[in-house]
PDB file with SEQRES, HELIX, SHEET and CRYST1 records, atoms N, CA, C and O in Angstrom:
SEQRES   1 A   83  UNK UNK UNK UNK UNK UNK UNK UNK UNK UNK UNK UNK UNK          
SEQRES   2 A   83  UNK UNK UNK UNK UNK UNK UNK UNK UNK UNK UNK UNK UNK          
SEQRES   3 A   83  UNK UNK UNK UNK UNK UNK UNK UNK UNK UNK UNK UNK UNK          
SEQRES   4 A   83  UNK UNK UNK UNK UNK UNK UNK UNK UNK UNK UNK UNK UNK          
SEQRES   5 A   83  UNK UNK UNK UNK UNK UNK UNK UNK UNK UNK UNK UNK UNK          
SEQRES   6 A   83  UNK UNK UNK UNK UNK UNK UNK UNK UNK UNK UNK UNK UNK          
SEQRES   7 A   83  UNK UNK UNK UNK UNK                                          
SHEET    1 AA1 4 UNK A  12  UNK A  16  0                                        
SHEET    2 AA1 4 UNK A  74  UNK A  80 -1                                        
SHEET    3 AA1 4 UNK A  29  UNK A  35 -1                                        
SHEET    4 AA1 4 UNK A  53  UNK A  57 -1                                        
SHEET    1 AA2 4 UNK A  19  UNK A  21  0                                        
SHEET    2 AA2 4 UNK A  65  UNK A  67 -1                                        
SHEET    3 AA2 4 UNK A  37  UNK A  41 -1                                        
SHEET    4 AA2 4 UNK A  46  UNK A  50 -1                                        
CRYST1    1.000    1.000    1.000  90.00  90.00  90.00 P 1           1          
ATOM      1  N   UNK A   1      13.133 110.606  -5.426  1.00  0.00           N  
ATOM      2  CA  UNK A   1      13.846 110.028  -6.547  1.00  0.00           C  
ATOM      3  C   UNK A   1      14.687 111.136  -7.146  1.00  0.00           C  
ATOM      4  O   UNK A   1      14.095 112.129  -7.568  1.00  0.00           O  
ATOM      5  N   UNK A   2      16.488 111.047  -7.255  1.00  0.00           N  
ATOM      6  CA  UNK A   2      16.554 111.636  -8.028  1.00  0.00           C  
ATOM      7  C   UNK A   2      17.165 111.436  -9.527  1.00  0.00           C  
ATOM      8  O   UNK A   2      16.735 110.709 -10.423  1.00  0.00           O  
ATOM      9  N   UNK A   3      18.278 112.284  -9.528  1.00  0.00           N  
ATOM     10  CA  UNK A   3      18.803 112.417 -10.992  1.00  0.00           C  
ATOM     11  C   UNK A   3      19.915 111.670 -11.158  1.00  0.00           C  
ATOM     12  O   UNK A   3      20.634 111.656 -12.157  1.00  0.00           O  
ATOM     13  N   UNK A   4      20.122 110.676  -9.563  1.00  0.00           N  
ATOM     14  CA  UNK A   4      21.670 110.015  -9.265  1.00  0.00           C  
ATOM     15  C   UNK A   4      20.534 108.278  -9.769  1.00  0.00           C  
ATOM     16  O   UNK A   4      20.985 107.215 -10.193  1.00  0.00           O  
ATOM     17  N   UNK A   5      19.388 108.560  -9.552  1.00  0.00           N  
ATOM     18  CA  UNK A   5      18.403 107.346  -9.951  1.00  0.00           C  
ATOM     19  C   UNK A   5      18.306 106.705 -11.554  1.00  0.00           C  
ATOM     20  O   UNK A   5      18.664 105.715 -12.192  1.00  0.00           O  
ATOM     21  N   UNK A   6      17.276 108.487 -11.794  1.00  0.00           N  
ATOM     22  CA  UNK A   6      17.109 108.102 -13.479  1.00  0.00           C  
ATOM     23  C   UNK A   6      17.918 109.635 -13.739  1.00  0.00           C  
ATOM     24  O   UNK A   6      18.233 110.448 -12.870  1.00  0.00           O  
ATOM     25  N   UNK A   7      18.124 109.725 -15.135  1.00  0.00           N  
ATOM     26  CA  UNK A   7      18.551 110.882 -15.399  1.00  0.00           C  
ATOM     27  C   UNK A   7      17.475 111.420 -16.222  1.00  0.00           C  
ATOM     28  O   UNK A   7      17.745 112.377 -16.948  1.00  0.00           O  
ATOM     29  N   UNK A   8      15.583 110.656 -16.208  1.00  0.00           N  
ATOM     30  CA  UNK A   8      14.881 111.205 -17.224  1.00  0.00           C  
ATOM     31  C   UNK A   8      13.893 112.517 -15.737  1.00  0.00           C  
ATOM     32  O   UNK A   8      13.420 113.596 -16.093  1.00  0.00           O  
ATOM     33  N   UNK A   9      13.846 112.192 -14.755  1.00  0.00           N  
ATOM     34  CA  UNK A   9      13.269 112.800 -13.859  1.00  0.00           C  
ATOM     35  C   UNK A   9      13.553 113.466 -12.315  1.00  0.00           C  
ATOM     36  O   UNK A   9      14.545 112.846 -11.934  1.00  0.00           O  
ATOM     37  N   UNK A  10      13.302 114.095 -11.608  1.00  0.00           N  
ATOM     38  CA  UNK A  10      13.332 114.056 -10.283  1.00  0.00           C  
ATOM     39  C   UNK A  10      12.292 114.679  -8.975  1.00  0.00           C  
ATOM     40  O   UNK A  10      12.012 115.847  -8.709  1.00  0.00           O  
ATOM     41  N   UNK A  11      11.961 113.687  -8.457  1.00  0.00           N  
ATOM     42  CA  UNK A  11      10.523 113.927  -7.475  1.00  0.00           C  
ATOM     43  C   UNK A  11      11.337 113.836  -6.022  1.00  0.00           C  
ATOM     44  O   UNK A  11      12.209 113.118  -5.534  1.00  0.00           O  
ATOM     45  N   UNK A  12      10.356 115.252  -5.524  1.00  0.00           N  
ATOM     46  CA  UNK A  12      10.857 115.091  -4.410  1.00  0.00           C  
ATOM     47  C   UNK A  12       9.314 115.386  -3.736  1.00  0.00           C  
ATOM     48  O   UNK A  12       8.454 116.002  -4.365  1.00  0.00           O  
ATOM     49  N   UNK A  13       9.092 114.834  -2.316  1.00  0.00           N  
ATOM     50  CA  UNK A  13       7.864 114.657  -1.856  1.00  0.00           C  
ATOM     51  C   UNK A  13       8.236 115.603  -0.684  1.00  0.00           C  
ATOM     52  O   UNK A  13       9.423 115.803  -0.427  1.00  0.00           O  
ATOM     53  N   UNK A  14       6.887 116.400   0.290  1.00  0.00           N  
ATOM     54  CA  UNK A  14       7.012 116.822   1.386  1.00  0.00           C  
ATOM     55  C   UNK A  14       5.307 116.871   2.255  1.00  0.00           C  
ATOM     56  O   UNK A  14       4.142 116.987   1.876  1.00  0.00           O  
ATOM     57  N   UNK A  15       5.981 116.717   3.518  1.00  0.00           N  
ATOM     58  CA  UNK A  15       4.336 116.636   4.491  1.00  0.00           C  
ATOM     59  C   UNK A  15       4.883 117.939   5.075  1.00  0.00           C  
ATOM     60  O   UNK A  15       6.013 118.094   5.537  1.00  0.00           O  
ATOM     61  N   UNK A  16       3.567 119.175   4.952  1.00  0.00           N  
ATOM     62  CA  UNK A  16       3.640 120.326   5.159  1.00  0.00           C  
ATOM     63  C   UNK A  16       2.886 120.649   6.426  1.00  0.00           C  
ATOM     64  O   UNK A  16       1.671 120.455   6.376  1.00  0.00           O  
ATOM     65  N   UNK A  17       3.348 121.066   7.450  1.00  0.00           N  
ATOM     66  CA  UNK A  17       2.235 121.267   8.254  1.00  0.00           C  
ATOM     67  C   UNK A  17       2.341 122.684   8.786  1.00  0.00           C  
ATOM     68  O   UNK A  17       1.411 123.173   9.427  1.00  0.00           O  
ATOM     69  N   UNK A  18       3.484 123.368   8.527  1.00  0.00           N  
ATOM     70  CA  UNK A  18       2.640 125.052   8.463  1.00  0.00           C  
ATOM     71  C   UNK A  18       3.113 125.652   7.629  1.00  0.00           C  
ATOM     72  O   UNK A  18       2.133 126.049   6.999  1.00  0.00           O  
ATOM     73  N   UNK A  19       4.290 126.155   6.976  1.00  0.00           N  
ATOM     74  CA  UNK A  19       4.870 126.686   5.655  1.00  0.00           C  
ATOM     75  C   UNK A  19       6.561 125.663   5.180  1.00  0.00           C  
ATOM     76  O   UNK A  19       7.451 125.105   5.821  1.00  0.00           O  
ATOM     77  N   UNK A  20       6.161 125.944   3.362  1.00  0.00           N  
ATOM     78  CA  UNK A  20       7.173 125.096   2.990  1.00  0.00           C  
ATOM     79  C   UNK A  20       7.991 125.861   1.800  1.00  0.00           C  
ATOM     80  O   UNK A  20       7.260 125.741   0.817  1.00  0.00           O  
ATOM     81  N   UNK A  21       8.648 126.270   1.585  1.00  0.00           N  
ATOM     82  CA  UNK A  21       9.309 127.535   1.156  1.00  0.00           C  
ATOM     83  C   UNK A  21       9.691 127.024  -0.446  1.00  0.00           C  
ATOM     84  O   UNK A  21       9.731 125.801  -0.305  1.00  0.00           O  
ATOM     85  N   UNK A  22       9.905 127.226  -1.465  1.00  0.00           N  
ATOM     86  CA  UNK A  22       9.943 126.834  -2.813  1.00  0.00           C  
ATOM     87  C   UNK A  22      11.208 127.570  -3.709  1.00  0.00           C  
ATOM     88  O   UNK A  22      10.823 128.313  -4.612  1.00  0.00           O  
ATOM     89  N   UNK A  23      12.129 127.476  -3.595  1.00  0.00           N  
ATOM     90  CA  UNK A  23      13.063 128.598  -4.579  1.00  0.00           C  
ATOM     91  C   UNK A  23      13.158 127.917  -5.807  1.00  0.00           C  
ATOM     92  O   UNK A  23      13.238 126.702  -5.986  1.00  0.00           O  
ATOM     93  N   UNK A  24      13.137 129.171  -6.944  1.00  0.00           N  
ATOM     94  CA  UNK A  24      13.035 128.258  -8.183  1.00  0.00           C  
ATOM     95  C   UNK A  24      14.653 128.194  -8.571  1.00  0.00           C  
ATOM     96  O   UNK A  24      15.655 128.655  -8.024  1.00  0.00           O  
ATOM     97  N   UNK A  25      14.455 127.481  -9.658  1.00  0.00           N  
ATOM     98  CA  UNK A  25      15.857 126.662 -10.036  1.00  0.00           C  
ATOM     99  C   UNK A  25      16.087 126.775 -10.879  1.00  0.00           C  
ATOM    100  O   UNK A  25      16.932 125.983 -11.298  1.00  0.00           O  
ATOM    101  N   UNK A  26      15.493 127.953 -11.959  1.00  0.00           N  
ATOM    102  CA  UNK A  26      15.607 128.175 -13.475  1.00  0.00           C  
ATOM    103  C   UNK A  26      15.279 126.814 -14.174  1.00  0.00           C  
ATOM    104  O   UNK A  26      15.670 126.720 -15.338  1.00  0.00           O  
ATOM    105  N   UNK A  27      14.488 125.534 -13.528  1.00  0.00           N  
ATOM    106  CA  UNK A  27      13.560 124.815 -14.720  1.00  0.00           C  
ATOM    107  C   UNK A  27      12.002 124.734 -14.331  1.00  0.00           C  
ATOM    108  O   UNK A  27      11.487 125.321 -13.379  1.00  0.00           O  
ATOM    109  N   UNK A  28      11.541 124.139 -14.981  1.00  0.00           N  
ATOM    110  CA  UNK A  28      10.137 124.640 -14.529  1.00  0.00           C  
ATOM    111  C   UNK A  28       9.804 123.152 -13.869  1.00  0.00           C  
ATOM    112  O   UNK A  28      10.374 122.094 -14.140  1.00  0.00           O  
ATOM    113  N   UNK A  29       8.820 123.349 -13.014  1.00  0.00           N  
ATOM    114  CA  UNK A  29       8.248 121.753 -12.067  1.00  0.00           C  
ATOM    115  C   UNK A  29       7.057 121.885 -11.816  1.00  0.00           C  
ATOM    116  O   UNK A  29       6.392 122.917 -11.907  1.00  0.00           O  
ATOM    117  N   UNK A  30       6.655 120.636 -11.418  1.00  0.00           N  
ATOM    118  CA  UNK A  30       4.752 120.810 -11.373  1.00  0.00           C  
ATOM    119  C   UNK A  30       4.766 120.007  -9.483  1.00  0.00           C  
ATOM    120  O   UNK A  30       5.454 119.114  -8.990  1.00  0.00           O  
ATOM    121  N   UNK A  31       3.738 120.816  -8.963  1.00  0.00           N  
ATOM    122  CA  UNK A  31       3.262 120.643  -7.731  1.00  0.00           C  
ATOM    123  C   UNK A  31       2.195 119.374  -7.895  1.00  0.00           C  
ATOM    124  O   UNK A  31       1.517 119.456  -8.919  1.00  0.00           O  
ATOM    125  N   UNK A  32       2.011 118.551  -7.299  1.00  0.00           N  
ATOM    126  CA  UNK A  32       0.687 117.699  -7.402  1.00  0.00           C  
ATOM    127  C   UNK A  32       0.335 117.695  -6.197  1.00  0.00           C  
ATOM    128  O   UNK A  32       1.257 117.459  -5.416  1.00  0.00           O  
ATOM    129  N   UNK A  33      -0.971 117.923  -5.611  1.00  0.00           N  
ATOM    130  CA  UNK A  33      -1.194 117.786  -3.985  1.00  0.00           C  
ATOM    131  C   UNK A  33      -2.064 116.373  -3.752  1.00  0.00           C  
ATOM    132  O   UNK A  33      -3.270 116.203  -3.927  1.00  0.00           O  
ATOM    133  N   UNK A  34      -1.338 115.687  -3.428  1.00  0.00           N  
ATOM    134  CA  UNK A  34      -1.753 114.198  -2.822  1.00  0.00           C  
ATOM    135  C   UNK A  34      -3.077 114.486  -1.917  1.00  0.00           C  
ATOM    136  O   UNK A  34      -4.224 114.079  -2.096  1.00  0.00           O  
ATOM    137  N   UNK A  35      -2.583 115.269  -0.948  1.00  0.00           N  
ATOM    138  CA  UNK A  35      -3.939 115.440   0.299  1.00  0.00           C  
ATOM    139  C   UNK A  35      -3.660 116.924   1.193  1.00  0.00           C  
ATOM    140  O   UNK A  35      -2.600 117.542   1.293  1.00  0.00           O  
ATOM    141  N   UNK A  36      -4.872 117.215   1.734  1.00  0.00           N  
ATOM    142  CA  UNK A  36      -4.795 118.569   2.241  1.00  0.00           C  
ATOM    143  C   UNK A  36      -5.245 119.559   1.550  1.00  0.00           C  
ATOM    144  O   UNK A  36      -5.748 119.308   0.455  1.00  0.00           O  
ATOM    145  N   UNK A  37      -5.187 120.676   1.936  1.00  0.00           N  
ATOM    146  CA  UNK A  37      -5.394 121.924   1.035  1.00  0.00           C  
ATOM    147  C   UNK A  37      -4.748 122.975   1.713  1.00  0.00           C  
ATOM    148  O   UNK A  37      -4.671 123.048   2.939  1.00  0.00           O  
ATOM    149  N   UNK A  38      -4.144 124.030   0.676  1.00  0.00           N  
ATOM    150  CA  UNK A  38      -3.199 124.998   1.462  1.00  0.00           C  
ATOM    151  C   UNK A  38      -3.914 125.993   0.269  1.00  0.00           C  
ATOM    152  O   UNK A  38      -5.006 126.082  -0.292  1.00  0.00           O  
ATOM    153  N   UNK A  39      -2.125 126.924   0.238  1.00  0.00           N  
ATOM    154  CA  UNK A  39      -2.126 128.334  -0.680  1.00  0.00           C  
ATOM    155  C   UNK A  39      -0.798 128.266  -1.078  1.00  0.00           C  
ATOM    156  O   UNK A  39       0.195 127.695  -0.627  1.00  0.00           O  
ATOM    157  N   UNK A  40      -1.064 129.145  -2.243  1.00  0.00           N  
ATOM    158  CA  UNK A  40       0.973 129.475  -2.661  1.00  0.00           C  
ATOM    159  C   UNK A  40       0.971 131.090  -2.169  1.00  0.00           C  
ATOM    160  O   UNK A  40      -0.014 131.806  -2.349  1.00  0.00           O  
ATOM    161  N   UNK A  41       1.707 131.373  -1.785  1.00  0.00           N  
ATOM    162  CA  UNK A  41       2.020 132.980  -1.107  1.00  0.00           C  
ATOM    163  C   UNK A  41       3.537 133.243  -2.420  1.00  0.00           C  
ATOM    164  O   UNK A  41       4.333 132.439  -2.904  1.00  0.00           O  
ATOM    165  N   UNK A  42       3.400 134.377  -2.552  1.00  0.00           N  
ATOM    166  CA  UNK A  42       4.670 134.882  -3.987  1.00  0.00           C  
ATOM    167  C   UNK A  42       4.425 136.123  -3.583  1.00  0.00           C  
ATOM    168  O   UNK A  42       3.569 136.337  -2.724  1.00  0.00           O  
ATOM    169  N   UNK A  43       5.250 137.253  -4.233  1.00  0.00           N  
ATOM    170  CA  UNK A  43       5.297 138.432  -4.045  1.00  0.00           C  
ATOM    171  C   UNK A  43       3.912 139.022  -3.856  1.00  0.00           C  
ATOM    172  O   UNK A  43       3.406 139.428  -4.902  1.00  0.00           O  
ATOM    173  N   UNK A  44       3.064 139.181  -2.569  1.00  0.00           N  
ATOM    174  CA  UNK A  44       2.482 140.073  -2.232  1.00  0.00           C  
ATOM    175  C   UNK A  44       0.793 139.252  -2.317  1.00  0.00           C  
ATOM    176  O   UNK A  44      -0.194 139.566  -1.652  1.00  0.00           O  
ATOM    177  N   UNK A  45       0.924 137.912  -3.575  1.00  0.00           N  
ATOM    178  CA  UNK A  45      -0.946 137.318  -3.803  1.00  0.00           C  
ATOM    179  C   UNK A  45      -0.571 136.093  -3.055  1.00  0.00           C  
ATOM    180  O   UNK A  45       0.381 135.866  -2.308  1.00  0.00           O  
ATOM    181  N   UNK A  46      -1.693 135.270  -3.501  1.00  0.00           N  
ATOM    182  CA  UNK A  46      -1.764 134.001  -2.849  1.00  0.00           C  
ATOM    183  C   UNK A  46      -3.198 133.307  -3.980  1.00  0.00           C  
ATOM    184  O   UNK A  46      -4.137 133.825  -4.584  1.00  0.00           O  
ATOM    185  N   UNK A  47      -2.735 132.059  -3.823  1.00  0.00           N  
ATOM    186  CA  UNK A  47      -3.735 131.247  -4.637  1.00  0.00           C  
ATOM    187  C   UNK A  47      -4.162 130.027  -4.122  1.00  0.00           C  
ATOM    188  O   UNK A  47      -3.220 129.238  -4.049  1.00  0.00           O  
ATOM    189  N   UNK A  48      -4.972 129.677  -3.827  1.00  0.00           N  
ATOM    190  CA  UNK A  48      -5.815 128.227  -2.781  1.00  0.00           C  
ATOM    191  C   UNK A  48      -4.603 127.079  -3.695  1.00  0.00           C  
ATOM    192  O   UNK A  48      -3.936 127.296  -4.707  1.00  0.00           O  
ATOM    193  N   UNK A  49      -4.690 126.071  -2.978  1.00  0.00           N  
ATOM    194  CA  UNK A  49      -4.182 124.662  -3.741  1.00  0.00           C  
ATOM    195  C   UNK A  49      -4.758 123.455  -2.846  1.00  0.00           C  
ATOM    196  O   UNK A  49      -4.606 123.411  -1.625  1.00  0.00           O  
ATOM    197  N   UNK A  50      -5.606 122.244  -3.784  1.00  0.00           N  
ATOM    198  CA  UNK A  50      -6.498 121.701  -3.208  1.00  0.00           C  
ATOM    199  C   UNK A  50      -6.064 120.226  -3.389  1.00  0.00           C  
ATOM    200  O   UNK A  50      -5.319 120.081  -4.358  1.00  0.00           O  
ATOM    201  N   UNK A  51      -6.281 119.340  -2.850  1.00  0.00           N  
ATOM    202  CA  UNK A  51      -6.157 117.773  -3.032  1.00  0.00           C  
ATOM    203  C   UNK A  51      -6.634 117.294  -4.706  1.00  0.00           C  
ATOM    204  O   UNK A  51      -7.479 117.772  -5.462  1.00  0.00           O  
ATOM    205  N   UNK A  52      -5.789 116.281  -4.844  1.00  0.00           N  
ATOM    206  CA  UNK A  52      -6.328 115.919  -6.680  1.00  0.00           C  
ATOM    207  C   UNK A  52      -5.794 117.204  -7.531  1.00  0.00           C  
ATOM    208  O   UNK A  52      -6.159 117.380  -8.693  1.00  0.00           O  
ATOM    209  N   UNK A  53      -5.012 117.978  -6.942  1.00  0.00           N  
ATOM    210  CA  UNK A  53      -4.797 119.097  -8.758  1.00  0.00           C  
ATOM    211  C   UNK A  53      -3.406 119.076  -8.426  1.00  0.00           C  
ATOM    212  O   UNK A  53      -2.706 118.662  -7.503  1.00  0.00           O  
ATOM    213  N   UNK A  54      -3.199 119.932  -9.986  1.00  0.00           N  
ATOM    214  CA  UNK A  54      -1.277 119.680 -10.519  1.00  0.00           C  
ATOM    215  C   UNK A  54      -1.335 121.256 -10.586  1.00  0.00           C  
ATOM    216  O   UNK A  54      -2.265 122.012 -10.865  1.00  0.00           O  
ATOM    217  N   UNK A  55      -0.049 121.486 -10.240  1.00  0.00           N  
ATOM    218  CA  UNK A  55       0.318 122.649 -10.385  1.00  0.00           C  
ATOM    219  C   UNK A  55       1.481 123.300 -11.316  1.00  0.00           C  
ATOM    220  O   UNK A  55       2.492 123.652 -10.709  1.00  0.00           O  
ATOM    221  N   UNK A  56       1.459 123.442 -12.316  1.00  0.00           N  
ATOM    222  CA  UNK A  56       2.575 124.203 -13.149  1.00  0.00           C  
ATOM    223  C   UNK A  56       3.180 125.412 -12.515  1.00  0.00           C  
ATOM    224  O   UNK A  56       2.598 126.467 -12.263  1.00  0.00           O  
ATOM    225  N   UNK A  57       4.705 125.044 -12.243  1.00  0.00           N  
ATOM    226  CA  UNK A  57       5.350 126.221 -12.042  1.00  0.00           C  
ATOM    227  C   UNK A  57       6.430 126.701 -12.700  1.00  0.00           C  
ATOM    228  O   UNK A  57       7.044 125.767 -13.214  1.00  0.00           O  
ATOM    229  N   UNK A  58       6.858 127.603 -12.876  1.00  0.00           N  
ATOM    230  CA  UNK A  58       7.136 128.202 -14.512  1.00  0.00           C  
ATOM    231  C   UNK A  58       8.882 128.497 -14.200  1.00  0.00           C  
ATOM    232  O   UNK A  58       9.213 129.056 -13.155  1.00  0.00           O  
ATOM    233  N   UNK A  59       9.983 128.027 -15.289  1.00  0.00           N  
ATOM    234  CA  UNK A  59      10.902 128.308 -14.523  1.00  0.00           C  
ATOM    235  C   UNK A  59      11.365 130.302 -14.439  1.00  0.00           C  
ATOM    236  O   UNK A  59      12.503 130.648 -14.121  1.00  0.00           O  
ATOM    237  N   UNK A  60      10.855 130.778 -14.597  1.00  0.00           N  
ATOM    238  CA  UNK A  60      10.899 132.262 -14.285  1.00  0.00           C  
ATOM    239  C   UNK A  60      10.524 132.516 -12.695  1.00  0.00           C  
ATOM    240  O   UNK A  60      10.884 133.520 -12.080  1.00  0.00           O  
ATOM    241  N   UNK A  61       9.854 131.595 -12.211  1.00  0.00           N  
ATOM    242  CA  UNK A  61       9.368 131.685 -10.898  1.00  0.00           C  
ATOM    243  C   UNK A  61      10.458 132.230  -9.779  1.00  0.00           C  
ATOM    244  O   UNK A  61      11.450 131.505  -9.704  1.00  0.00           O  
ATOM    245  N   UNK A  62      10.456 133.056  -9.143  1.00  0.00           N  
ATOM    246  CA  UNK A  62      10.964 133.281  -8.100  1.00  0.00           C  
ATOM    247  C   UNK A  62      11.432 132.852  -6.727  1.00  0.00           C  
ATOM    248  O   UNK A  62      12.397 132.108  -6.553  1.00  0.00           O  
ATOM    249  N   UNK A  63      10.816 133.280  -5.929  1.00  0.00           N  
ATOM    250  CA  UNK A  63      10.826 132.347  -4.759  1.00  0.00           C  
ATOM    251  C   UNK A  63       9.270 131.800  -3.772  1.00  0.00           C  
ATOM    252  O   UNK A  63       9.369 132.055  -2.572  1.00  0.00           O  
ATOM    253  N   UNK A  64       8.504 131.404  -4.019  1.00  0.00           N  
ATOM    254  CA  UNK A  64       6.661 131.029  -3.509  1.00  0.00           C  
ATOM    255  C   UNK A  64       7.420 130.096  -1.830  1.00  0.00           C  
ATOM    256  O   UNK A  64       8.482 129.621  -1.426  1.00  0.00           O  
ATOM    257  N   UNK A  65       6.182 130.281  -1.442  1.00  0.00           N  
ATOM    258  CA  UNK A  65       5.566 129.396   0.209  1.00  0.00           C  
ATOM    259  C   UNK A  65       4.522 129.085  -0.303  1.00  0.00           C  
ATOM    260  O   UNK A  65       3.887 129.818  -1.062  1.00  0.00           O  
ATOM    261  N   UNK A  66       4.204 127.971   0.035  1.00  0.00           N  
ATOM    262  CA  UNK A  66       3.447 126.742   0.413  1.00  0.00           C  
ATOM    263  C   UNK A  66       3.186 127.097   1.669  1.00  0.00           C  
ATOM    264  O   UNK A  66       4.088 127.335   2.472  1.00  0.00           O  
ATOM    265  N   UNK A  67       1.270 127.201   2.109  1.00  0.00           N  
ATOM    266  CA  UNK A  67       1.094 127.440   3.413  1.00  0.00           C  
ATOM    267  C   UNK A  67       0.253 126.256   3.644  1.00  0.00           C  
ATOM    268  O   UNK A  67      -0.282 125.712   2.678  1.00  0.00           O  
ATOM    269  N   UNK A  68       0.072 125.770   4.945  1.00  0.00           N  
ATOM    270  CA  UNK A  68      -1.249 124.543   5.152  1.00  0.00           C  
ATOM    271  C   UNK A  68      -2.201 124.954   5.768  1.00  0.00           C  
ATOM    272  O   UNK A  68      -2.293 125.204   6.970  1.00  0.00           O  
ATOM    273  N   UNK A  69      -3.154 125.061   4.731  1.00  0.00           N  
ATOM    274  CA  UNK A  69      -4.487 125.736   5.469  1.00  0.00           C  
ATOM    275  C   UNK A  69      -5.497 125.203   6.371  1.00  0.00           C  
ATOM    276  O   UNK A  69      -6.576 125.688   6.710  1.00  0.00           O  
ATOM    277  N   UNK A  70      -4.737 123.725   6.807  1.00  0.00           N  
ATOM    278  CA  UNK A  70      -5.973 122.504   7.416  1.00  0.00           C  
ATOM    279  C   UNK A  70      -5.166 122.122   8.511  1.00  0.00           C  
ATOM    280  O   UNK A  70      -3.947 122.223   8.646  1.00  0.00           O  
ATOM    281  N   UNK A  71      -6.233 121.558   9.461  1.00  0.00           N  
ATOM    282  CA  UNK A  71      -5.176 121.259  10.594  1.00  0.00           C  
ATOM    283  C   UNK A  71      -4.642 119.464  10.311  1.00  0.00           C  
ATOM    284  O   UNK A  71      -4.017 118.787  11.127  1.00  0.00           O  
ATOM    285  N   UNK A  72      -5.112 119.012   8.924  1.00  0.00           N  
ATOM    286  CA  UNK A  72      -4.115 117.901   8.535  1.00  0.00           C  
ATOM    287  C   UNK A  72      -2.955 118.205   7.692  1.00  0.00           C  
ATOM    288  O   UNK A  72      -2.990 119.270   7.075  1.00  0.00           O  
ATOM    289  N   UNK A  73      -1.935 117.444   7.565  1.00  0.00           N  
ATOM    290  CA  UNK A  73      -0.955 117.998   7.145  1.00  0.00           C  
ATOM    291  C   UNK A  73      -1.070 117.734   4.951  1.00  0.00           C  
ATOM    292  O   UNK A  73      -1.575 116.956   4.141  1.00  0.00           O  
ATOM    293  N   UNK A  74      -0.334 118.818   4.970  1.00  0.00           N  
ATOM    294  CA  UNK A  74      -0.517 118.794   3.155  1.00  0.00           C  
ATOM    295  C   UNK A  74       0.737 118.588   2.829  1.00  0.00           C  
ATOM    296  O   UNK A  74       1.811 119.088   3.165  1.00  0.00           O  
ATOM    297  N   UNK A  75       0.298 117.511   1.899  1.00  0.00           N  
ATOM    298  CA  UNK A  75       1.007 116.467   1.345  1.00  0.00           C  
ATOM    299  C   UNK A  75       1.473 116.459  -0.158  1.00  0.00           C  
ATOM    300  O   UNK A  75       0.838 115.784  -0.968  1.00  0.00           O  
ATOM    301  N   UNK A  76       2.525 117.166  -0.533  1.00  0.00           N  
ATOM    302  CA  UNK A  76       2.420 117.072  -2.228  1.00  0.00           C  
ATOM    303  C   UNK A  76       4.273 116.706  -2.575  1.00  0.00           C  
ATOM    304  O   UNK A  76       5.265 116.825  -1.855  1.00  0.00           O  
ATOM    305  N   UNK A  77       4.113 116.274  -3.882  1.00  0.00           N  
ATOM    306  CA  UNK A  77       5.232 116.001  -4.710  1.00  0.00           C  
ATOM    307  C   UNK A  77       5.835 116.962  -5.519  1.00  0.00           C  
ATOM    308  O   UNK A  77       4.979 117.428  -6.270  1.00  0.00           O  
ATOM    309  N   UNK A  78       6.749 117.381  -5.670  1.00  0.00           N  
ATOM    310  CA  UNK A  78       7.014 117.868  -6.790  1.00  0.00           C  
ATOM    311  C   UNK A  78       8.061 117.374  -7.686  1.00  0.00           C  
ATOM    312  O   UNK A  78       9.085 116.825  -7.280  1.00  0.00           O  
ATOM    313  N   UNK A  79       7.753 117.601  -9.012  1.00  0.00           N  
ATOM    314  CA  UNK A  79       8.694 116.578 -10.234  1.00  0.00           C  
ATOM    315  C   UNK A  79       8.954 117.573 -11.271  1.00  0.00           C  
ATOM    316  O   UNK A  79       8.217 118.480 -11.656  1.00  0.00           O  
ATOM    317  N   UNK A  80      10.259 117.214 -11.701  1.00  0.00           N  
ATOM    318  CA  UNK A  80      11.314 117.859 -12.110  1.00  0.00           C  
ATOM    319  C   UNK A  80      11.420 117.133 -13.494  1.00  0.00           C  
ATOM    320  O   UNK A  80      11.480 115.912 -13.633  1.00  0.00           O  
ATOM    321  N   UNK A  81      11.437 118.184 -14.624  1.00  0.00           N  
ATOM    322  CA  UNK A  81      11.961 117.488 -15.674  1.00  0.00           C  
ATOM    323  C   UNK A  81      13.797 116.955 -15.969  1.00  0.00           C  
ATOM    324  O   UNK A  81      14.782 117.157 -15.260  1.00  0.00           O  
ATOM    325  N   UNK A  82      13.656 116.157 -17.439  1.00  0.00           N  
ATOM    326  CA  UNK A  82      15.350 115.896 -17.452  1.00  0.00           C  
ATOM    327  C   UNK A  82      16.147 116.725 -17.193  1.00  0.00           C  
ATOM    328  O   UNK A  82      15.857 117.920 -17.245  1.00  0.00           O  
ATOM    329  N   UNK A  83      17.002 116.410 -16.950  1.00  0.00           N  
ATOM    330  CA  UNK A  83      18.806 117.429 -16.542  1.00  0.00           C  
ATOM    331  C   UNK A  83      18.700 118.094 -18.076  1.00  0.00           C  
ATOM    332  O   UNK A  83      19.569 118.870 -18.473  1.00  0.00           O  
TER     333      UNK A  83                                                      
END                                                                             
């Protein structure tokens, strides 16, 4: 969905099955993981990300990967506040 849809939101969905690359956009967006479980990789750490949780990402954010840590594929949304 995007901003040519509503102008209050924009979701974009992806099925991950080995890395999914993230550049930020100077606004901030939240990850939700539908299914699967992976990691976020960012300068140098990494942090698990599991089925059922939301993820806040901050618009200062840089550039993160999305890795899939399962041999099913990980499945998440991410949504964008207004323009």
């Amino acid at each position: 969905i995007g901003y040519d849809s509503t102008p209050h939101f924009r979701l974009v969905s992806a099925e991950i099955f080995d890395k999914y690359p993230l550049a930020g956009n100077d606004t901030y967006s939240c990850i939700v993981v539908l299914s699967g479980q992976g990691e976020f990789l960012w300068e140098g750490s990494s942090g698990r990300i599991i089925q059922g949780e939301t993820y806040f990402l901050p618009a200062s954010m840089s550039e993160m990967v999305i890795r899939n840590t399962s041999q099913n594929p990980l499945i998440i949304i991410r949504c964008f506040p207004p323009k």
